[in-house]
Coordinates of C-alpha atoms in Angstrom, one line a residue:
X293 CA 0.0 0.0 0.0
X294 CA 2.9 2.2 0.2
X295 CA 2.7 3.2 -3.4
X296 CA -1.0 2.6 -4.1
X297 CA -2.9 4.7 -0.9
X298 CA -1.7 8.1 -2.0
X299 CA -3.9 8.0 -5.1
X300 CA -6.4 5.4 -3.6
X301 CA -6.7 6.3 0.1
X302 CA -10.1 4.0 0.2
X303 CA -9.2 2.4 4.1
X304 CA -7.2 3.2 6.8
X305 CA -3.8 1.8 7.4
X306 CA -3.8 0.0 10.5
X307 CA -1.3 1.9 13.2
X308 CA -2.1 5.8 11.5
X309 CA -5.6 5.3 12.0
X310 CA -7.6 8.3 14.1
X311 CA -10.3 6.3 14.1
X312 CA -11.3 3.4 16.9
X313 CA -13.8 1.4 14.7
X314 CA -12.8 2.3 11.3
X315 CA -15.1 1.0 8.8
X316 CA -12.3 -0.6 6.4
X317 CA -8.3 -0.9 7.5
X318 CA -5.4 -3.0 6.7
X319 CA -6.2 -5.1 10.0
X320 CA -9.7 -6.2 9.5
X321 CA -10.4 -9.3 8.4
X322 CA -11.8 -9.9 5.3
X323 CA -10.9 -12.5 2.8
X324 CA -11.8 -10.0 -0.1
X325 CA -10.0 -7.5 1.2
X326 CA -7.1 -9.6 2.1
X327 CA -6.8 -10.8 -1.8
X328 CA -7.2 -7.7 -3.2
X329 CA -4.6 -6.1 -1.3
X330 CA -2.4 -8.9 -2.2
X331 CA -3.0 -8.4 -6.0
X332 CA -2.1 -5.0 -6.0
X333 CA 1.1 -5.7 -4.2
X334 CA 1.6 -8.4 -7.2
X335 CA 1.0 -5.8 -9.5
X336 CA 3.3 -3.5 -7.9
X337 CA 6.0 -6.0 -7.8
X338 CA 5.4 -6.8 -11.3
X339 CA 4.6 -10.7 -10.3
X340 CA 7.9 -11.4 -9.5
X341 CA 7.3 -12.5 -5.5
X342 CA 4.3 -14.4 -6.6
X343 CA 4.1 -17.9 -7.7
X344 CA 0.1 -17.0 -8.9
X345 CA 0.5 -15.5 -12.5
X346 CA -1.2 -12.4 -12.0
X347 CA -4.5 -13.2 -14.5
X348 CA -4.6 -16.0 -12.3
X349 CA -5.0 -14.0 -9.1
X350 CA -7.2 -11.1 -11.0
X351 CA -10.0 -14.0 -11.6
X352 CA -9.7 -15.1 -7.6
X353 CA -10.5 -11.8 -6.4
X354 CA -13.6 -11.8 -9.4
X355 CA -14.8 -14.7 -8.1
X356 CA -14.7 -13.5 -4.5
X357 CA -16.6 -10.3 -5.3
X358 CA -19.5 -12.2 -7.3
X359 CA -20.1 -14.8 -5.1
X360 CA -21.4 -12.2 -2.4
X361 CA -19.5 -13.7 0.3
X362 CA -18.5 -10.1 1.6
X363 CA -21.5 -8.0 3.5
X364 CA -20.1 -5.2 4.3
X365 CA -20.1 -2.6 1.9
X366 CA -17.2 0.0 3.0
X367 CA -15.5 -3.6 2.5
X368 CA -16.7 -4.6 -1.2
X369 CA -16.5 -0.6 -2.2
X370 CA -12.6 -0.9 -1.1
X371 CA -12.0 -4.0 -2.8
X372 CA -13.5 -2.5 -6.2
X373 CA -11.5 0.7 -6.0
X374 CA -8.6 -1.4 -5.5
X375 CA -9.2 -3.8 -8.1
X376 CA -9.0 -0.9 -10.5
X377 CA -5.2 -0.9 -9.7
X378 CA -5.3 -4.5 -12.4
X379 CA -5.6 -4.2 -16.0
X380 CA -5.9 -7.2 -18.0
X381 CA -7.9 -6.4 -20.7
X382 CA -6.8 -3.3 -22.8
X383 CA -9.2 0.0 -23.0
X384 CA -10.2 -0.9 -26.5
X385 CA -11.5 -4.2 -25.3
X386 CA -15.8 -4.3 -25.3
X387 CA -14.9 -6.5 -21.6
X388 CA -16.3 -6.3 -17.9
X389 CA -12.4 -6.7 -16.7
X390 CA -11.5 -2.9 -17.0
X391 CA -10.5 -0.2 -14.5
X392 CA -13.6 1.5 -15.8
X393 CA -16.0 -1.1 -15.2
X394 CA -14.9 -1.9 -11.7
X395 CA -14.9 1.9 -11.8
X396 CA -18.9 2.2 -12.7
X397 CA -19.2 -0.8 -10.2
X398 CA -18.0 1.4 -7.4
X399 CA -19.6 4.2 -8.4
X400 CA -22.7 2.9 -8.3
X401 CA -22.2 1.1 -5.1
X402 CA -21.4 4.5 -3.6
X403 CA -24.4 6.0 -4.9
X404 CA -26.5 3.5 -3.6
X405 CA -24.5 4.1 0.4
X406 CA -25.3 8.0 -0.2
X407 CA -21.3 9.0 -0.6
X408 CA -22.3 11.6 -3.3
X409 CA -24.7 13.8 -0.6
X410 CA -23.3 15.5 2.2
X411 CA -25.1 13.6 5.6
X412 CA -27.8 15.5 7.7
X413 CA -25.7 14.8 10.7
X414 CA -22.4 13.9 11.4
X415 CA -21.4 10.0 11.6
X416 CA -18.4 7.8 11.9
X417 CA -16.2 7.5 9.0
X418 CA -16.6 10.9 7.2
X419 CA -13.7 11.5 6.1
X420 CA -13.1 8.0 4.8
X421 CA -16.2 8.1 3.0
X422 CA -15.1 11.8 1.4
X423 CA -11.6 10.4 0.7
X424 CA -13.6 7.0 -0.8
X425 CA -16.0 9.2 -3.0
X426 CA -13.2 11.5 -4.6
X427 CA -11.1 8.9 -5.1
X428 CA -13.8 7.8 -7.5
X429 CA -14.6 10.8 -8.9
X430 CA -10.5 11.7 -9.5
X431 CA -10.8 8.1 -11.4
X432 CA -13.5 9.0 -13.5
X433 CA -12.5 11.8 -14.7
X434 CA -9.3 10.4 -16.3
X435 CA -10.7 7.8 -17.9
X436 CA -13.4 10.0 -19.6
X437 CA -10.5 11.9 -20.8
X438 CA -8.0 8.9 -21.5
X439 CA -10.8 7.3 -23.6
X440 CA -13.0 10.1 -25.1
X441 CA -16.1 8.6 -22.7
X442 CA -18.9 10.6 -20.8
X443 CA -18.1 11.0 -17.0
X444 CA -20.3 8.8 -15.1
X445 CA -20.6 10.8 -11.9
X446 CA -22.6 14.4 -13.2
X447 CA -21.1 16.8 -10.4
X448 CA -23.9 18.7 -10.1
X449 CA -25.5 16.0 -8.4
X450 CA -23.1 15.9 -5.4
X451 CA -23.1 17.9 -2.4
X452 CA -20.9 16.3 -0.8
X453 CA -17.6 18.6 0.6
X454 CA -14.4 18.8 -1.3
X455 CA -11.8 16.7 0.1
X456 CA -9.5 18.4 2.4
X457 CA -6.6 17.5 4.5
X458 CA -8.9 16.7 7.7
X459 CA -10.1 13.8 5.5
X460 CA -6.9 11.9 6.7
X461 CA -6.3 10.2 9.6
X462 CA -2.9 12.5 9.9
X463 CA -3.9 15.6 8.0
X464 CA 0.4 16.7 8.2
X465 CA 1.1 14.1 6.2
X466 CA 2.1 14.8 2.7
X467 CA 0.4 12.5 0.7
X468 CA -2.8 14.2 1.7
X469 CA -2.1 16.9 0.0
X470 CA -1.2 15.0 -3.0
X471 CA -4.1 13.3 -2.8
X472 CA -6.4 17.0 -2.6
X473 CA -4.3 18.5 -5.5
X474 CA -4.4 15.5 -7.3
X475 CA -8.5 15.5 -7.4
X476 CA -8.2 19.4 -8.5
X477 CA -6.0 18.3 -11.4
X478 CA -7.9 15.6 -12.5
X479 CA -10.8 17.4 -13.0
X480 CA -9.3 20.7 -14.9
X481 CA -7.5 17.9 -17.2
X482 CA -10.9 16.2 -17.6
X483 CA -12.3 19.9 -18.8
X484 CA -9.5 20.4 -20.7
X485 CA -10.4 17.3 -23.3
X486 CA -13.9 17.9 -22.6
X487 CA -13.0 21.6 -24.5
X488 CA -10.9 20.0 -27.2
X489 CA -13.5 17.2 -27.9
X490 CA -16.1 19.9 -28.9
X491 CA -14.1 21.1 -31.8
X492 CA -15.2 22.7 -34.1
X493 CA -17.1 24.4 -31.4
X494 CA -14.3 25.4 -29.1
X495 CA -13.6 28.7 -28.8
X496 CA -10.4 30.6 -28.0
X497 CA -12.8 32.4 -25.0
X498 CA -13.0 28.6 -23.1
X499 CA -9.7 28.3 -23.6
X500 CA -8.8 30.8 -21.7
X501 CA -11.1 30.1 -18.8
X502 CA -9.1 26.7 -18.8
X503 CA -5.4 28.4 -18.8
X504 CA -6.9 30.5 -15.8
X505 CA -7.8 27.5 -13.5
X506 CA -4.8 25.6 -14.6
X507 CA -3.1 29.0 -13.6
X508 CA -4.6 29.6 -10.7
X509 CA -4.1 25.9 -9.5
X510 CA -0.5 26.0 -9.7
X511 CA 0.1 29.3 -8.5
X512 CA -2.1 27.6 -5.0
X513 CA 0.5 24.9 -5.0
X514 CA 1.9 24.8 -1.6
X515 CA 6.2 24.8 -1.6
X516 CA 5.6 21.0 -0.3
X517 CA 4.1 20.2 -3.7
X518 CA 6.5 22.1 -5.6
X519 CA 9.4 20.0 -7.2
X520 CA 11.6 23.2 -6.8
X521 CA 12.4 25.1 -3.0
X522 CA 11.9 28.7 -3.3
X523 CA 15.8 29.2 -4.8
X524 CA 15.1 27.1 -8.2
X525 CA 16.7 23.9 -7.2
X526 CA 15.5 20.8 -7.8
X527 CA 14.2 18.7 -4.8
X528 CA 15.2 15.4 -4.0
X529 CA 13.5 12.9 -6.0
X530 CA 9.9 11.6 -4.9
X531 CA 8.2 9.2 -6.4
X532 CA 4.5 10.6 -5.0
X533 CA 5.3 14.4 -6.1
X534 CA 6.3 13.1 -9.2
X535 CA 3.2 11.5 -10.1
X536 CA 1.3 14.5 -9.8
X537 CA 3.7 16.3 -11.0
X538 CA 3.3 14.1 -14.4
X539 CA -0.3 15.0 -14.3
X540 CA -0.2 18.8 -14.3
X541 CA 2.9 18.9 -17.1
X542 CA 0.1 16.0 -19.1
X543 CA -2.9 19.3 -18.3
X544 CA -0.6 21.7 -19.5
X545 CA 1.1 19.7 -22.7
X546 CA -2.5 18.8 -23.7
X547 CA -4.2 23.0 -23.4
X548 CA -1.4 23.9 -25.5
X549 CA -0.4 21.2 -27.6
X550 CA -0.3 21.3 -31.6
X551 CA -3.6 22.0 -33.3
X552 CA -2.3 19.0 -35.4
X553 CA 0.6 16.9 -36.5
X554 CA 2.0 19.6 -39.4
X555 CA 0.5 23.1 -37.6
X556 CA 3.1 24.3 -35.0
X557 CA 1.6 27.9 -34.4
X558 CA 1.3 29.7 -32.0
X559 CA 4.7 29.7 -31.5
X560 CA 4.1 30.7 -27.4
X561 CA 1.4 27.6 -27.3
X562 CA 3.8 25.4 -29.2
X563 CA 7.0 26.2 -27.0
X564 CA 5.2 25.6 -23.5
X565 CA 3.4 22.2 -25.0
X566 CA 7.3 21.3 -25.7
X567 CA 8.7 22.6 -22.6
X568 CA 6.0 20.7 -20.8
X569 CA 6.4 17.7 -22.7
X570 CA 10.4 17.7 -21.5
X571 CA 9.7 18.0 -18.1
X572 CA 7.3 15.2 -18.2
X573 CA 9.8 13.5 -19.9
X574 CA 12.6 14.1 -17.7
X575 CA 10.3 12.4 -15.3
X576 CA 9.1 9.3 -16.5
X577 CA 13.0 8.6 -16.9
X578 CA 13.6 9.2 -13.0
X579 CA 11.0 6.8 -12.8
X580 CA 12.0 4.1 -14.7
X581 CA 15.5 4.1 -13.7
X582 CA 14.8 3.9 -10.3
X583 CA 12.3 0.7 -11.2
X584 CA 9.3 2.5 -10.3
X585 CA 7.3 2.0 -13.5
X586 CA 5.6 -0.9 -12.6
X587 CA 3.7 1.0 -10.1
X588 CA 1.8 3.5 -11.8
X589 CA -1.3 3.4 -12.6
X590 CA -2.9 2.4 -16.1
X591 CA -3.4 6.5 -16.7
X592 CA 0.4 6.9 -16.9
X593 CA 0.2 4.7 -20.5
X594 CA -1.7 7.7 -22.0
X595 CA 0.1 10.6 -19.9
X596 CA 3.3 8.6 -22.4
X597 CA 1.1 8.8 -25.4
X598 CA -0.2 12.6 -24.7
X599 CA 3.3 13.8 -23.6
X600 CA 4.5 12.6 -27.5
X601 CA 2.3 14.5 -29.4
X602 CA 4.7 17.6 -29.4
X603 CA 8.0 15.6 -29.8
X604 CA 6.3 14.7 -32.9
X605 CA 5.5 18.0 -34.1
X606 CA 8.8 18.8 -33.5
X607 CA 9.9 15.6 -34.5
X608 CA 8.2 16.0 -37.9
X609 CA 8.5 20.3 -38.3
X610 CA 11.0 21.6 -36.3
X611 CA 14.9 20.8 -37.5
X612 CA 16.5 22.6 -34.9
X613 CA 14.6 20.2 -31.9
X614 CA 14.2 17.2 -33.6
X615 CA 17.4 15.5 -32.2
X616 CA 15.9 16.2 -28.9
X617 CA 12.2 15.2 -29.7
X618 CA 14.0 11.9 -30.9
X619 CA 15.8 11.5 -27.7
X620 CA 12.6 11.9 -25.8
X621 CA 10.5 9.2 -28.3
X622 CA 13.3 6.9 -27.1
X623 CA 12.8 7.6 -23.5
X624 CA 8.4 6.9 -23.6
X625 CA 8.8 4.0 -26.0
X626 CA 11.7 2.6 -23.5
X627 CA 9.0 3.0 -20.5
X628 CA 6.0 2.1 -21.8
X629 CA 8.2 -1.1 -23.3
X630 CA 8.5 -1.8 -19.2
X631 CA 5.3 -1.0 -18.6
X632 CA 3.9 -2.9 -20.6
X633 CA 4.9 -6.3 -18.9
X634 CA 1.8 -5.5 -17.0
X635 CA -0.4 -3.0 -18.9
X636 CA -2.0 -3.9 -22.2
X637 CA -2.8 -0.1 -22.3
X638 CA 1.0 -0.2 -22.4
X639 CA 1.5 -2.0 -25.8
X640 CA -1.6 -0.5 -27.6
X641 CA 0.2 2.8 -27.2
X642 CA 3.6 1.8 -27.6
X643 CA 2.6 0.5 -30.5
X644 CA 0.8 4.1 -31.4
X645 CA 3.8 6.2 -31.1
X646 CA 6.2 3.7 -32.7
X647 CA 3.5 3.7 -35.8
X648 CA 2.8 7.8 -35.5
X649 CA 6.8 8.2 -35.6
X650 CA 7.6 5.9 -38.8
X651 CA 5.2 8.0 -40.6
X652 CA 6.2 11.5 -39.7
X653 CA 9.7 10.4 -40.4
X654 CA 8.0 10.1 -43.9
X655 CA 6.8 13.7 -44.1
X656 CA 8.4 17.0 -45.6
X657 CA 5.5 19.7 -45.2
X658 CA 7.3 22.4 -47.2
X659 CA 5.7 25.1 -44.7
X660 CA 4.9 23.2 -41.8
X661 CA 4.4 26.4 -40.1
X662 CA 1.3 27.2 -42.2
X663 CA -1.4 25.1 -41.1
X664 CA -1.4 22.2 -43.4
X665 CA -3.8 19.4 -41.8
X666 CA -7.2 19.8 -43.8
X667 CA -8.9 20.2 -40.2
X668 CA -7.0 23.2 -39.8
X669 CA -9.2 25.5 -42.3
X670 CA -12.6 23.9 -41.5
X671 CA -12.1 24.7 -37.5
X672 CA -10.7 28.0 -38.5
X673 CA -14.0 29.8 -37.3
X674 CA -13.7 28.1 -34.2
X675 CA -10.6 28.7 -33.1
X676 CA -7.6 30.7 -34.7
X677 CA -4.4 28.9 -34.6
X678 CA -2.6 31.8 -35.1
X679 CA -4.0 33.7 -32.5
X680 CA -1.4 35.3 -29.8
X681 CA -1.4 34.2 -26.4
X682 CA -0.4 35.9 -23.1
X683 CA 2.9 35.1 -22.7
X684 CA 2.6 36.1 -19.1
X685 CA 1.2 33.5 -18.2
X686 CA 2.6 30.7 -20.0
X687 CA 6.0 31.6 -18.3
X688 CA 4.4 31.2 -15.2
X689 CA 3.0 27.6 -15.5
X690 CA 6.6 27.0 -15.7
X691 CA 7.9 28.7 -13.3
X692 CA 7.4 25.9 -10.4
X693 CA 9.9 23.8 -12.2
X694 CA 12.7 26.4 -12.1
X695 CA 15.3 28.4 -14.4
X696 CA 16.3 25.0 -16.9
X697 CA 12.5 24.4 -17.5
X698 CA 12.4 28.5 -18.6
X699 CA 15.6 28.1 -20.5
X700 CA 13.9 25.3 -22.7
X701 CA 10.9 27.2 -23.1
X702 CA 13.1 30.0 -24.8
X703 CA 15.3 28.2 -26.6
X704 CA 12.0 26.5 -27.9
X705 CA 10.4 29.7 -29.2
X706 CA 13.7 30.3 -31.0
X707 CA 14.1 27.4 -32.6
X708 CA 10.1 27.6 -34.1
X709 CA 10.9 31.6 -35.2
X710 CA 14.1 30.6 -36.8
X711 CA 12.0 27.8 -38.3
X712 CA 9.2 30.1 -39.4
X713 CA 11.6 33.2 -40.5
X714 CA 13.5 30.2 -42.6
X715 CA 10.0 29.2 -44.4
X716 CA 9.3 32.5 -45.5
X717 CA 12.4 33.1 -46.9
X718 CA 11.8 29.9 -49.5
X719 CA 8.6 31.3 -49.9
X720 CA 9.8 34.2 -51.4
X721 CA 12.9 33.0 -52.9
X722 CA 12.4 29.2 -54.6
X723 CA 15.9 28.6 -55.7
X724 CA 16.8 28.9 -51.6
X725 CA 14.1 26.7 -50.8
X726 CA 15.4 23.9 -53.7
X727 CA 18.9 24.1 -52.3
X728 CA 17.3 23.3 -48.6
X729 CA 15.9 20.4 -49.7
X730 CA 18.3 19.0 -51.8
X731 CA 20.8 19.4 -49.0
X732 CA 19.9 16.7 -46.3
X733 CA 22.8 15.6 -45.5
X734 CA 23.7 18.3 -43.4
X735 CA 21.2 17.0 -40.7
X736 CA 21.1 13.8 -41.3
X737 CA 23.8 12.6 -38.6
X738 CA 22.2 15.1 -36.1
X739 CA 18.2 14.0 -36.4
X740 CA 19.5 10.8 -36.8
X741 CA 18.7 7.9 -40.1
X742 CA 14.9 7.7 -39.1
X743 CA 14.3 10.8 -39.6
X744 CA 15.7 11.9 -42.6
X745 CA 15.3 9.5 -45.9
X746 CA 18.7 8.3 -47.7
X747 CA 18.5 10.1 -50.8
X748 CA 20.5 7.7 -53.2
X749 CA 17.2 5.4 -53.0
X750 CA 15.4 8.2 -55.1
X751 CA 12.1 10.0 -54.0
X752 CA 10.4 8.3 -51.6
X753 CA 6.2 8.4 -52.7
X754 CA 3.7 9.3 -50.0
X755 CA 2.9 6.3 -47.7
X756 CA -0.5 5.0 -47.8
X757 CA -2.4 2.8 -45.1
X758 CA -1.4 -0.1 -46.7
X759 CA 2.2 0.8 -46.5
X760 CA 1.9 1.0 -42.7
X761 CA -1.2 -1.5 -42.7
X762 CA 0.5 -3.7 -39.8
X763 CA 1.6 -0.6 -38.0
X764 CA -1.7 1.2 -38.0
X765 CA -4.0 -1.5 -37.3
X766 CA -4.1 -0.2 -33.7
X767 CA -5.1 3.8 -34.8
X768 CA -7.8 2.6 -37.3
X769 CA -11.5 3.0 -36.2
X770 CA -12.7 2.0 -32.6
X771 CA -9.4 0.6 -32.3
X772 CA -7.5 3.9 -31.7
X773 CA -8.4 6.2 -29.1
X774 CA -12.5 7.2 -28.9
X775 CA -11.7 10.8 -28.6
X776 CA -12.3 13.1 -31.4
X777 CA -9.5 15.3 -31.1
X778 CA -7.0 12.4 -31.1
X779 CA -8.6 10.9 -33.5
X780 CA -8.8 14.1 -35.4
X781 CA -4.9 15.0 -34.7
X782 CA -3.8 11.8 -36.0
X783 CA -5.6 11.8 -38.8
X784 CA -3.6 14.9 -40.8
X785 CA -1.3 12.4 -41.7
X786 CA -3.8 11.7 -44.1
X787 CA -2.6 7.8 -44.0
X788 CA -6.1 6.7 -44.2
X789 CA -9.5 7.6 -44.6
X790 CA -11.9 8.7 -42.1
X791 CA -15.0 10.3 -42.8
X792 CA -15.5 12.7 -40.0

């Protein structure tokens, strides 16, 4: 549990408890409970101190819960948070053996004890119950936005308090601030793909309500939340902070990431989405090489596949940061290669970037900063790529993570205005813009072979879907991701068809 309570605080660990007769703790004993704390520990360990082959185990625990041998409810409502913590089937799988479903199991369960309404009266267990009932709701809302589904909890409905601190059995300790912030940041990421799914009907005005609570969010972060101490330097790794951490860099890398695979501008929105992108980067790396991959949660696979999107951009657009954007592909297709020992989410979008990659290695938009995806001109009315954005406050959603993260986000907007000052020089002057291209091998041994075609084997011809037909077999139709603007972004590669 000392991984796995920060994020699903759902009982009481026996010897912190405040409470005499706690409804659920590590101590009581129940056979359910007991198993499913057990799995979680396997999955945290990545099987390797069990003999049971974690499927194995998954389908004891099933059969525990639907034989109806467990009563008590604050009991069985534990056991199906926890058993949310197990993946085996992937999110594209129609299956009842999803974090989701056991999800929507819980939910409903919690519904039916009352956890949504605040009590006439105060009883035992508040604060568990609170801590229970926005542990679901924090859940929810990442995988409505992970999967392009409808929330299941409406939360206009509840009136139950906001979790706070006194929720905890020891409301000093750390992790229940992480846990509060967390449930913040899950909600504003939520609202954030709940913007970009209504394209073409966002508008640059939501937008901006969004940056504001993102804003406003991290400017509240308390100096125990902040990865930085008040001088700039970086604090001493933790594995809880950087979790969170991963989650506000995926918020801010997703407000302000490329309209599309080919349309980098604005250059502010495209710098930060980088920037962010880095530091996210930077952290999944701390993670893995201190062998703590195997114990995040199945949301971390698509924090790996959002935090790509602007390496690929860059990747694909931007010269002057593509040997960095390749470096950073290497680093999320290295940890979601570990990850996915235990999460099929892990392989489906491994196998995403790996496929996304090969084919933007493929492309040569002459003016990649024009916006060149065929979406780009219908959405137009919606919302202007082009428009400016307060600087102001981009610079200080970085800020937290010190002078380095600032640096990059500088060095970034120079390397997209050189880019852009570069294209409209070939605009205006074709015989500059022939030499460019005929010149490759100057970057070649910097972006490295994938990236830029061998020119002695003649013009390479626009790939098609059946080119890539075993690559993109994940990113066709229900198979890919369910939400639009994915969907949407992937689809200006124009490597297959889809009538939307």
């Amino acid at each position: 549990m000392e991984f796995c309570w920060t994020w699903m605080p759902v009982l009481d660990i026996d010897g912190i408890s405040s409470e005499r007769d706690s409804a659920v703790s590590t101590k009581a004993t129940s056979i359910l409970l007991l198993q499913s704390l057990m799995l979680v520990g396997s999955y945290m360990t990545g099987g390797k101190h069990t003999s049971t082959p974690l499927p194995l185990h998954y389908r004891r625990v099933k059969a525990i819960v639907d034989s109806g041998v467990e009563r008590n409810p604050f009991k069985l409502l534990a056991a199906a948070c926890l058993m949310q913590w197990c993946a085996p089937s992937a999110p594209k799988d129609i299956s009842m053996d999803t974090p989701r479903f056991w999800n929507m199991y819980a939910i409903s369960l919690a519904q039916q004890m009352g956890l949504h309404r605040k009590g006439l009266r105060p009883g035992k267990n508040e604060g568990l119950k609170r801590r229970i009932w926005w542990t679901l709701y924090a859940r929810d809302s990442l995988s409505a936005s992970a999967h392009g589904r409808p929330r299941l909890i409406n939360i206009a409905d509840c009136t139950v308090e906001r979790p706070s601190t006194s929720d905890f059995p020891d409301p000093s300790d750390l992790r229940a601030q992480i846990f509060v912030s967390w449930v913040s940041i899950c909600e504003i990421l939520h609202d954030i793909c709940l913007w970009l799914s209504a394209q073409p009907d966002a508008t640059s005005m939501h937008k901006q309500v969004l940056a504001n609570r993102l804003l406003e969010y991290i400017r509240g972060l308390s100096p125990e939340l902040r990865l930085t101490d008040p001088s700039g330097r970086a604090r001493a790794y933790d594995f809880q902070l950087a979790q969170l951490h991963a989650t506000i860099l995926t918020a801010i890398t997703l407000l302000y990431r490329p309209s599309s695979i080919f349309n980098i501008s604005p250059l502010s929105s495209s710098a930060i989405s980088i920037a962010a992108s880095n530091l996210n980067v930077k952290i999944f790396e701390a993670i893995e090489l201190r062998n703590h991959t195997h114990c995040l949660s199945s949301a971390f696979t698509w924090y790996m596949l959002v935090t790509a999107i602007p390496q690929l951009s860059a990747l694909c657009c931007v010269p002057a940061l593509a040997s960095q954007s390749g470096h950073a592909l290497d680093t999320i297709e290295n940890v979601l290669q570990t990850f996915s020992r235990i999460r099929t989410s892990a392989v489906n979008n491994l196998a995403n970037v790996r496929a996304i990659r090969k084919a933007v290695s493929m492309q040569n938009p002459n003016h990649p900063n024009i916006s060149h995806g065929k979406r780009d001109q219908e959405r137009a009315s919606g919302y202007n790529s082009s428009e400016t954005e307060d600087t102001d406050t981009l610079v200080e959603l970085l800020e937290p993570y010190g002078p380095s993260a600032l640096k990059n986000y500088e060095s970034n907007i120079e390397a997209l205005r050189t880019l852009i000052s570069r294209s409209t020089t070939e605009q205006e002057d074709t015989s500059i813009m022939e030499r460019n291209t005929q010149a490759p091998v100057d970057q070649g041994p910097v972006l490295g072979d994938w990236m830029t075609p061998d020119e002695r084997l003649g013009p390479l011809p626009r790939p098609t879907l059946d080119t890539y037909n075993s690559d993109f077999q994940l990113l066709v139709g229900d198979d890919f991701q369910e939400s639009g603007w994915m969907r949407d972004w992937v689809d200006d590669l124009q490597l297959f068809g889809l009538d939307v």
